[in-house]
Short mmCIF file of C-alpha atoms in Angstrom, two decimals:
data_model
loop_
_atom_site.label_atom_id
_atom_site.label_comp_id
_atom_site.label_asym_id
_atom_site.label_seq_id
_atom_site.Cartn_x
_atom_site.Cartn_y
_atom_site.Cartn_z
CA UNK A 1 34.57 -4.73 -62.11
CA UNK A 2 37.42 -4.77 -64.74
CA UNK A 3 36.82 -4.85 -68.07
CA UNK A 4 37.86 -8.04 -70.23
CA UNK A 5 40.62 -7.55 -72.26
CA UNK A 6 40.37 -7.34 -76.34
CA UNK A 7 43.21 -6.50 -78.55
CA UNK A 8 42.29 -3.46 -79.77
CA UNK A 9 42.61 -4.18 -83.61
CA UNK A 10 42.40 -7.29 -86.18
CA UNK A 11 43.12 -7.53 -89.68
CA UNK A 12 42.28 -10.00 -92.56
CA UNK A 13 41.61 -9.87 -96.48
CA UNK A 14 38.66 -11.61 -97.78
CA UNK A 15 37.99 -14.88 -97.97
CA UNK A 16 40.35 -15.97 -94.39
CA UNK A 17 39.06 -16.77 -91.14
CA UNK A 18 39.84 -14.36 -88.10
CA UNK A 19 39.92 -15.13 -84.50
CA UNK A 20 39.10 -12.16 -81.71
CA UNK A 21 39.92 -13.36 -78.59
CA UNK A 22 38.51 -12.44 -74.85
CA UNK A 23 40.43 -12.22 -71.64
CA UNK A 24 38.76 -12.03 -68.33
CA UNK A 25 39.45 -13.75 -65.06
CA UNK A 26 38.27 -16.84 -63.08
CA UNK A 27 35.34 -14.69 -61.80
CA UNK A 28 34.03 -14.16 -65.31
CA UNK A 29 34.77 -15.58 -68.17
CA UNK A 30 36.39 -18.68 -66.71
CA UNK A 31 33.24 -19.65 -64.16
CA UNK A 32 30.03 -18.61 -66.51
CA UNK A 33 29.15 -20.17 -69.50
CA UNK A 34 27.60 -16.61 -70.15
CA UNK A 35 29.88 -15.25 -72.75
CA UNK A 36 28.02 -12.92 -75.74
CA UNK A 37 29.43 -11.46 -78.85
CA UNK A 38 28.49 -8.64 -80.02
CA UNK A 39 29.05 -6.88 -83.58
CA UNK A 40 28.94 -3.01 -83.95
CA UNK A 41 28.97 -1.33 -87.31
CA UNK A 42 29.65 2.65 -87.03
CA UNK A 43 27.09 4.88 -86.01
CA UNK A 44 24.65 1.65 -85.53
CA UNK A 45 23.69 -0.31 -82.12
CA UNK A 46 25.40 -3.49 -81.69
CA UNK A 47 24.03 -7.10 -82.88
CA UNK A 48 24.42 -9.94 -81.24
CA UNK A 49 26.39 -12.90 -83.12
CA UNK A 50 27.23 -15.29 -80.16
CA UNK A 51 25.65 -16.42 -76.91
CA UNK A 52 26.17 -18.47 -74.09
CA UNK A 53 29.80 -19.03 -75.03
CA UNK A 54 29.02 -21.06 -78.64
CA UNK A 55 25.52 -20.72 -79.39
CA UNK A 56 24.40 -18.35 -82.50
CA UNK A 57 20.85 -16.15 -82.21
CA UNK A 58 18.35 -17.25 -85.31
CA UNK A 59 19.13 -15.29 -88.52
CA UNK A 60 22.86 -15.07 -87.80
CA UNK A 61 25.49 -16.06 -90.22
CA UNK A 62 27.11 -19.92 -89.34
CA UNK A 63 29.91 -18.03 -90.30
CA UNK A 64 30.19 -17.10 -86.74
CA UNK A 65 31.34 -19.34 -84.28
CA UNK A 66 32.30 -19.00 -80.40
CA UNK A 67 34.49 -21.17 -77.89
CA UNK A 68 36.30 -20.64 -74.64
CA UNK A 69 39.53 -21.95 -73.03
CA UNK A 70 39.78 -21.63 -69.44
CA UNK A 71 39.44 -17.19 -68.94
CA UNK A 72 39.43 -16.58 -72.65
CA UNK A 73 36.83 -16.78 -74.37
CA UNK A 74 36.90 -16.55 -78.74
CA UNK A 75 35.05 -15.71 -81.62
CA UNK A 76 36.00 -16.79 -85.14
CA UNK A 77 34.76 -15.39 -88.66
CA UNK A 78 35.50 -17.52 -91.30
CA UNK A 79 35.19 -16.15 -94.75
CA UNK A 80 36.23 -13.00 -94.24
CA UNK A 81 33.90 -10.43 -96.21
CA UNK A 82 33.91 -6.79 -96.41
CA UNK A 83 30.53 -6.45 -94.88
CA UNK A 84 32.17 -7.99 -91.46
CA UNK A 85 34.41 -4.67 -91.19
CA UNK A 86 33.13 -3.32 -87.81
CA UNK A 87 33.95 -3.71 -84.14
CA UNK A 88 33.44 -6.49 -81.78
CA UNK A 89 32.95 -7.09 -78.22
CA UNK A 90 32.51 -9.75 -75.65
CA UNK A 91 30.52 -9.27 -72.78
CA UNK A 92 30.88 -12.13 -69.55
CA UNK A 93 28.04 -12.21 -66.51
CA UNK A 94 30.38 -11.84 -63.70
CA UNK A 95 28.71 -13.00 -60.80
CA UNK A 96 26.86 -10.74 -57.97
CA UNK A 97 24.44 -9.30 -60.78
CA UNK A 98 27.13 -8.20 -62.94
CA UNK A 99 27.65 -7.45 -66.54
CA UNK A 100 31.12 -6.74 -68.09
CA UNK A 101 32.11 -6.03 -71.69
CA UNK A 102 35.70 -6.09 -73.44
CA UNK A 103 37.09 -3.34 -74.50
CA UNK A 104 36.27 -3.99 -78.27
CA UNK A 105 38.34 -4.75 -81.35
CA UNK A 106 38.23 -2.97 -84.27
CA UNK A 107 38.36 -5.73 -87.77
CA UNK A 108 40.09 -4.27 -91.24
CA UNK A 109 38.75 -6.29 -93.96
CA UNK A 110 42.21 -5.67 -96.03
CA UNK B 1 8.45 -7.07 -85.01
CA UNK B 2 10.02 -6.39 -81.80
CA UNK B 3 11.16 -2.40 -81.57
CA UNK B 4 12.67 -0.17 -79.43
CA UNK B 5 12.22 3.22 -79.93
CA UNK B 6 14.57 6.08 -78.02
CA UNK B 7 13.67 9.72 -76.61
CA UNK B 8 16.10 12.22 -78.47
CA UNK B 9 19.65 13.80 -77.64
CA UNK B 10 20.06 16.18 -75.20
CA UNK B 11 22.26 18.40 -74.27
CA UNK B 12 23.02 18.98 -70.31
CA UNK B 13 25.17 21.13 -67.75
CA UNK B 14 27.66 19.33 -65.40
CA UNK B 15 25.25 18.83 -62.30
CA UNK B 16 22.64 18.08 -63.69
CA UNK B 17 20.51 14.83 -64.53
CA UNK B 18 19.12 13.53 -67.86
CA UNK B 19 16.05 11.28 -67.99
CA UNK B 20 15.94 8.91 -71.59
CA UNK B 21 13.30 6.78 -72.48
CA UNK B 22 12.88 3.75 -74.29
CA UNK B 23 9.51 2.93 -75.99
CA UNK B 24 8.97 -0.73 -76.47
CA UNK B 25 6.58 -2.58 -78.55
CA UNK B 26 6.09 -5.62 -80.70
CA UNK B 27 6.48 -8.03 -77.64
CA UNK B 28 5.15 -8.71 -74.32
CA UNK B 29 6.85 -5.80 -72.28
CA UNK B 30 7.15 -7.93 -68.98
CA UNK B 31 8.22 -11.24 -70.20
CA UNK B 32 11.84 -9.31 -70.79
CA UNK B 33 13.89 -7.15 -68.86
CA UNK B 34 15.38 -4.03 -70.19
CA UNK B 35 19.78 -3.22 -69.55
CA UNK B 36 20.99 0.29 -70.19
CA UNK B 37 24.48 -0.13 -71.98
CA UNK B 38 26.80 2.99 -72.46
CA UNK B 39 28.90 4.21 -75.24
CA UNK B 40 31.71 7.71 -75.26
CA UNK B 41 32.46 8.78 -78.24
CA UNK B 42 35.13 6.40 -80.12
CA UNK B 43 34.84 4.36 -76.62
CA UNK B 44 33.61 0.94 -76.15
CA UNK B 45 30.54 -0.46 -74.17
CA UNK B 46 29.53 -0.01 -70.76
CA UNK B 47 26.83 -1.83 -68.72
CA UNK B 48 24.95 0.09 -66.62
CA UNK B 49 21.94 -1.73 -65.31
CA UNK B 50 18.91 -3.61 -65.91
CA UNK B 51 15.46 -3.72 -64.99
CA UNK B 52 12.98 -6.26 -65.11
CA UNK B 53 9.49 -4.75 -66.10
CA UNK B 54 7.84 -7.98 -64.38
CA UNK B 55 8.23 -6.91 -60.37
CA UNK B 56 10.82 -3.92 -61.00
CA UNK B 57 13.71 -5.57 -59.82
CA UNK B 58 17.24 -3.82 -60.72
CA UNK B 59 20.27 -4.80 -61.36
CA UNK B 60 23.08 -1.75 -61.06
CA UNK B 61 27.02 -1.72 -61.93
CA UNK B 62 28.97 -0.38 -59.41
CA UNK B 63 30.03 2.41 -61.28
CA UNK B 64 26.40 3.33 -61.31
CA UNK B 65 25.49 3.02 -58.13
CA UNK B 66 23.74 5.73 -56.50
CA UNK B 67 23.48 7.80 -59.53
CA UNK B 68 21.27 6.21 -61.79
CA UNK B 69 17.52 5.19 -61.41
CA UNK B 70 16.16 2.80 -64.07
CA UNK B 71 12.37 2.57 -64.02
CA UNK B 72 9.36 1.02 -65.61
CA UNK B 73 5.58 2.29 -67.13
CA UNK B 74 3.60 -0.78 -68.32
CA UNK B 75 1.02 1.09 -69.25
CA UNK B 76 2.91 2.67 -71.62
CA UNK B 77 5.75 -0.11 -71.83
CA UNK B 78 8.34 2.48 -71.60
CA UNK B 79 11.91 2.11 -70.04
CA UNK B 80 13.45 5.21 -68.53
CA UNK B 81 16.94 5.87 -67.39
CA UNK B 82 17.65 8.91 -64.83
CA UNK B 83 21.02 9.48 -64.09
CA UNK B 84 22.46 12.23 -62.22
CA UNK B 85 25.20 14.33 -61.08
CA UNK B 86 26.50 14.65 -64.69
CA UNK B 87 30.01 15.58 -65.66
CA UNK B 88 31.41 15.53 -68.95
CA UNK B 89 32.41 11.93 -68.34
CA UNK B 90 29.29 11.35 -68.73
CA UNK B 91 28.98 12.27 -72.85
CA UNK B 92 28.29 9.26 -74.18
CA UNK B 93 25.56 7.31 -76.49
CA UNK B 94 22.89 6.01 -74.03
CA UNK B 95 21.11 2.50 -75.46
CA UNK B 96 18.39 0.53 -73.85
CA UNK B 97 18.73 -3.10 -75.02
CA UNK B 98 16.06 -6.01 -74.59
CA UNK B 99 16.83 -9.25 -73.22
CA UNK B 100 17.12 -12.37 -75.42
CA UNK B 101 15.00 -15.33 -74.75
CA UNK B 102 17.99 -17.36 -73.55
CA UNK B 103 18.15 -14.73 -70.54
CA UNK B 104 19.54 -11.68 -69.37
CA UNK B 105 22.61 -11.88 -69.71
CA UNK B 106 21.96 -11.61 -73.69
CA UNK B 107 20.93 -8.69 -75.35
CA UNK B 108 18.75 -9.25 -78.62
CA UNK B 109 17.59 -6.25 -79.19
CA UNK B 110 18.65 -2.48 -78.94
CA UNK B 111 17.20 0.61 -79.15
CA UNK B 112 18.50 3.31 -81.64
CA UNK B 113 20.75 4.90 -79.08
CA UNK B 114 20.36 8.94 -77.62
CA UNK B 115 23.67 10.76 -77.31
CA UNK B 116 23.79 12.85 -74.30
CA UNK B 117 26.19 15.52 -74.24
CA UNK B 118 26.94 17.29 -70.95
CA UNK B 119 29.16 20.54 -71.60
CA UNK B 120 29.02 24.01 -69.65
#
């Protein structure tokens, strides 16, 4: 099983809205409404911020918000803080009892 | 408040096999299953498996397969993760993570993570 494909870095300054996007394939991403985000601050277990594509776990900020066109899936952050600097991944179920993550992508709050 | 509490780091010869542990409380520890997600150091994350506490049934990645073991103790609600035939490949920060209530394909919860370090 491949992994889905992050860019590996994003940057914005405070206050803007960033985008991470989330490549996988028609047997992923593309089939399964079964897309999580994940946030990951050094040294700390991830948190998730997204699930099932759009929908955001109690407690989270609405300043997360998820969507997916056709194999990519996205996560935006809008109002960028300083606190948001961490990494991100997606993670897709991809079929026959599978989970796959991205590779990550690393956010510089500028 | 739902935890999940981690055995320590260890420290291993290629070969060998390392057993971690994840102690669960603060939730009914067979309504959830339990995945075993990956991390090498400055890497990013890597599903391993899952286990459902309920009947035991596993779910393995194929990079896995064959070399790791997940099991279940209700009695203590403890999740345990065997996996053998380690090479340095293998170094990595080992987390157990709880399922969210929308299914298991979510992970709501994670232990504190064990690093494992396999070096001659």
């Amino acid at each position: 099983q491949s992994a889905l494909t992050q860019p590996a870095s994003v940057s914005g300054s405070p206050g803007q809205s960033i985008t991470f996007s989330c490549t996988g394939t028609s047997s992923d991403v593309g089939t399964y409404d079964l897309v999580s985000w994940y946030q990951q601050h050094p040294g700390k277990p991830p948190k998730l911020v997204i699930y099932e594509v759009t929908k955001r776990p109690s407690g989270v900020s609405d300043r997360f918000s998820g969507s997916r066109s056709g194999n990519t899936a996205s996560l935006t952050l809008s109002g960028l803080q300083a606190e948001d600097e961490a990494d991100y991944y997606c993670c897709s179920y991809a079929g026959s009892r599978n989970l796959v993550f991205g590779g990550g992508t690393r956010l510089t709050v500028l | 408040q739902v935890q999940l509490v981690q055995s320590g780091a260890e420290v291993k010869k290629p070969g060998a096999s390392v057993k971690v542990s994840c102690k669960a409380s603060g939730y009914s520890f067979t309504s959830y299953g339990i995945s075993w997600v990956r991390q090498a150091p400055g890497q990013g994350l890597e599903w391993m498996g899952w286990i459902s506490p309920y009947n035991d049934d596993t779910r393995h990645a194929q990079n896995f397969q064959g070399r790791v073991t997940m099991t279940t103790d209700t009695s203590t609600t403890t999740a345990y993760m065997e996996l053998r035939g380690l090479t340095s490949d293998d170094t990595a920060v080992y987390y157990c993570a709880r399922d969210a209530d929308s299914g298991w394909y979510s992970k709501a919860y994670w232990g504190q993570g064990t690093l494992v370090t396999v070096s001659s």
